[in-house]
Amino acid sequence: MKVVIVGGVAGGATAAARIRRLDEQAEIIVFERSGFISYANCGLPYYIGGVIADPEALTLQTPESFFSRFRVTMKVRHEVTALHPETNTVSVKNLETGETFEESYDKLLLSPGAKPAQPDLSGTGSDRLFTLRTVEDTLHIKEYITKHHPASVVLAGGGFIGLELAENLRELGMEVTIVQRPKQLMTPFDADMAAFLHNEMRRHGITLALGHTVEGFTEKENGIDVLLKEGAPLHADMAVLAIGVTPDTTLAKDAGLELGIKGSIVVNDRMETSVRDIYAVGDAVQVKHSVTGQNALISLAGPANKQGRIAADNICGRDSRYPGSQGSSVIKVFSMTAATTGINETAAKEAGLAIDKVVLSPMSHAGYYPGGKVMTMKLIFEKETFRLLGAQIVGYEGVDKRIDVLATAIHAGMKATDLTELDLAYAPPYSSAKDPVNMAGFIAENIANGLVKQFHLEDVKTLPKDGSVTLLDTRTEKEYLRGHIDGFLNIPVDELRERLGELTKDKPVYIICQSGLRSYIASRILAGNGYDTYNFSGGFRFYDAVEHDRHMTEAATACGMDMAES
């Protein structure tokens, strides 16, 4: 059997190695148009910033090492220019010599990945404008910075690459501005959770231009202007276009393969395309979202590697199935970590799901052990069934392991209430006896059992201020004086039983505290005394972070530009 693979990075390299492990006799040829194979896309921004010092560390294998171990022929700087399914051949061009030739196959695997989205904008040919996809792109940016010492940069795009690059360039001392068309960074997160990322970026001196659309670029003698729709141009020494990626599927389209979302390649759960003997994997393919069952594009390294293995199994006569992508991801933002899995609240509502949510602010480990830090967790679940749909966490240590637990729970089809039963490892330096994941389950269980009724961030602005309800803040007087929501009466939770006479039983009581715990205790005290209570999900800490971000964004819009915080 002869297998030809187009693309030698995540999915392609994984498939090649798996095919060899399953079939020692197969002839395997990989064509990769760049000069590198099996490289770590996710590490590229960290080489630019100097965190990864050795460029060779970016490439997990070389063509020579891959051949030595797997006897796979890796032809770099070779571009497949056409597919010919009718003859089971591909056309190939050697990019170094210009030579063209035909290569036959028994099975063909497409792993072309995705390319940086480049809309029809003026000025994209500027030498001061860059994109970041390959090792060559990385070396180009690094060389430019080393040679020209730019002091400022505008990044068009606030996704994974945009944020990672922003952090690394800021650490080099550059003035960094991020332009993002949505009014938030990192759209896999809901806007309320993204507020914590915004505040962290501003705290480190990043300027945010949210809600602005890039219309083009104009090269100047002393830099480049980034042109904004309905806004003044942003001037910098260099710019990076990182507004997202699109499937690189020209070959598939020209060969008549069935295409889906944004021109992606349609595959079945065996990673087979619509054309016999042709498989496809990675960022170029359309997948099913495992939570919603809807078609999706999910450009992440984990799914690409899994798909490569599954395609290889099926090429070698096995029966492997891809269950869909869940979208689990994590990102470092300076000292903060943000992670998500499943779908967010916005996506759930767009999918027509009736959902509920809990927001909590647990400590990363036992409070009595030094060094614990608060994280913010948001859990999304179906209203009636309590089936877990998604989770988002922003914090510091311990975020990654909690998101992995929740990702596993979602994959297993667990309910939010089932999280109470998870037997998770505990020692004071690592967790609490009631882990944050368990705590999220306890809140969901209280909701399911009718012990708690909630109100949320979006409800605050509609709370009546005519005296028909009681608004109660149960924090200490000092906390209250440092900041509170207008209209909320302050009675600390430890004084509540003695001050019940200040509240009226014929009015619903809406209760808030710093994190949601003391207000829950107050809610139970009041419920036990005949009051109708609602607990604020997330606490004042959550409310304050989101409101601060909203104020900064609105102020930026009013004056035409966001302000980084010192």
Tab-separated table of N, CA, C and O in Angstrom, residues 58 427 561:
chain	number	residue	atom	x	y	z
A	58	LEU	N	11.388	24.232	18.325
A	58	LEU	CA	10.046	24.345	17.747
A	58	LEU	C	9.701	23.146	16.877
A	58	LEU	O	8.520	22.875	16.627
A	427	ALA	N	-4.892	17.643	48.801
A	427	ALA	CA	-3.866	17.960	49.797
A	427	ALA	C	-3.793	19.479	49.817
A	427	ALA	O	-4.013	20.128	48.794
A	561	MET	N	-10.193	55.598	21.752
A	561	MET	CA	-9.136	54.623	22.007
A	561	MET	C	-9.185	54.181	23.451
A	561	MET	O	-9.504	54.938	24.346
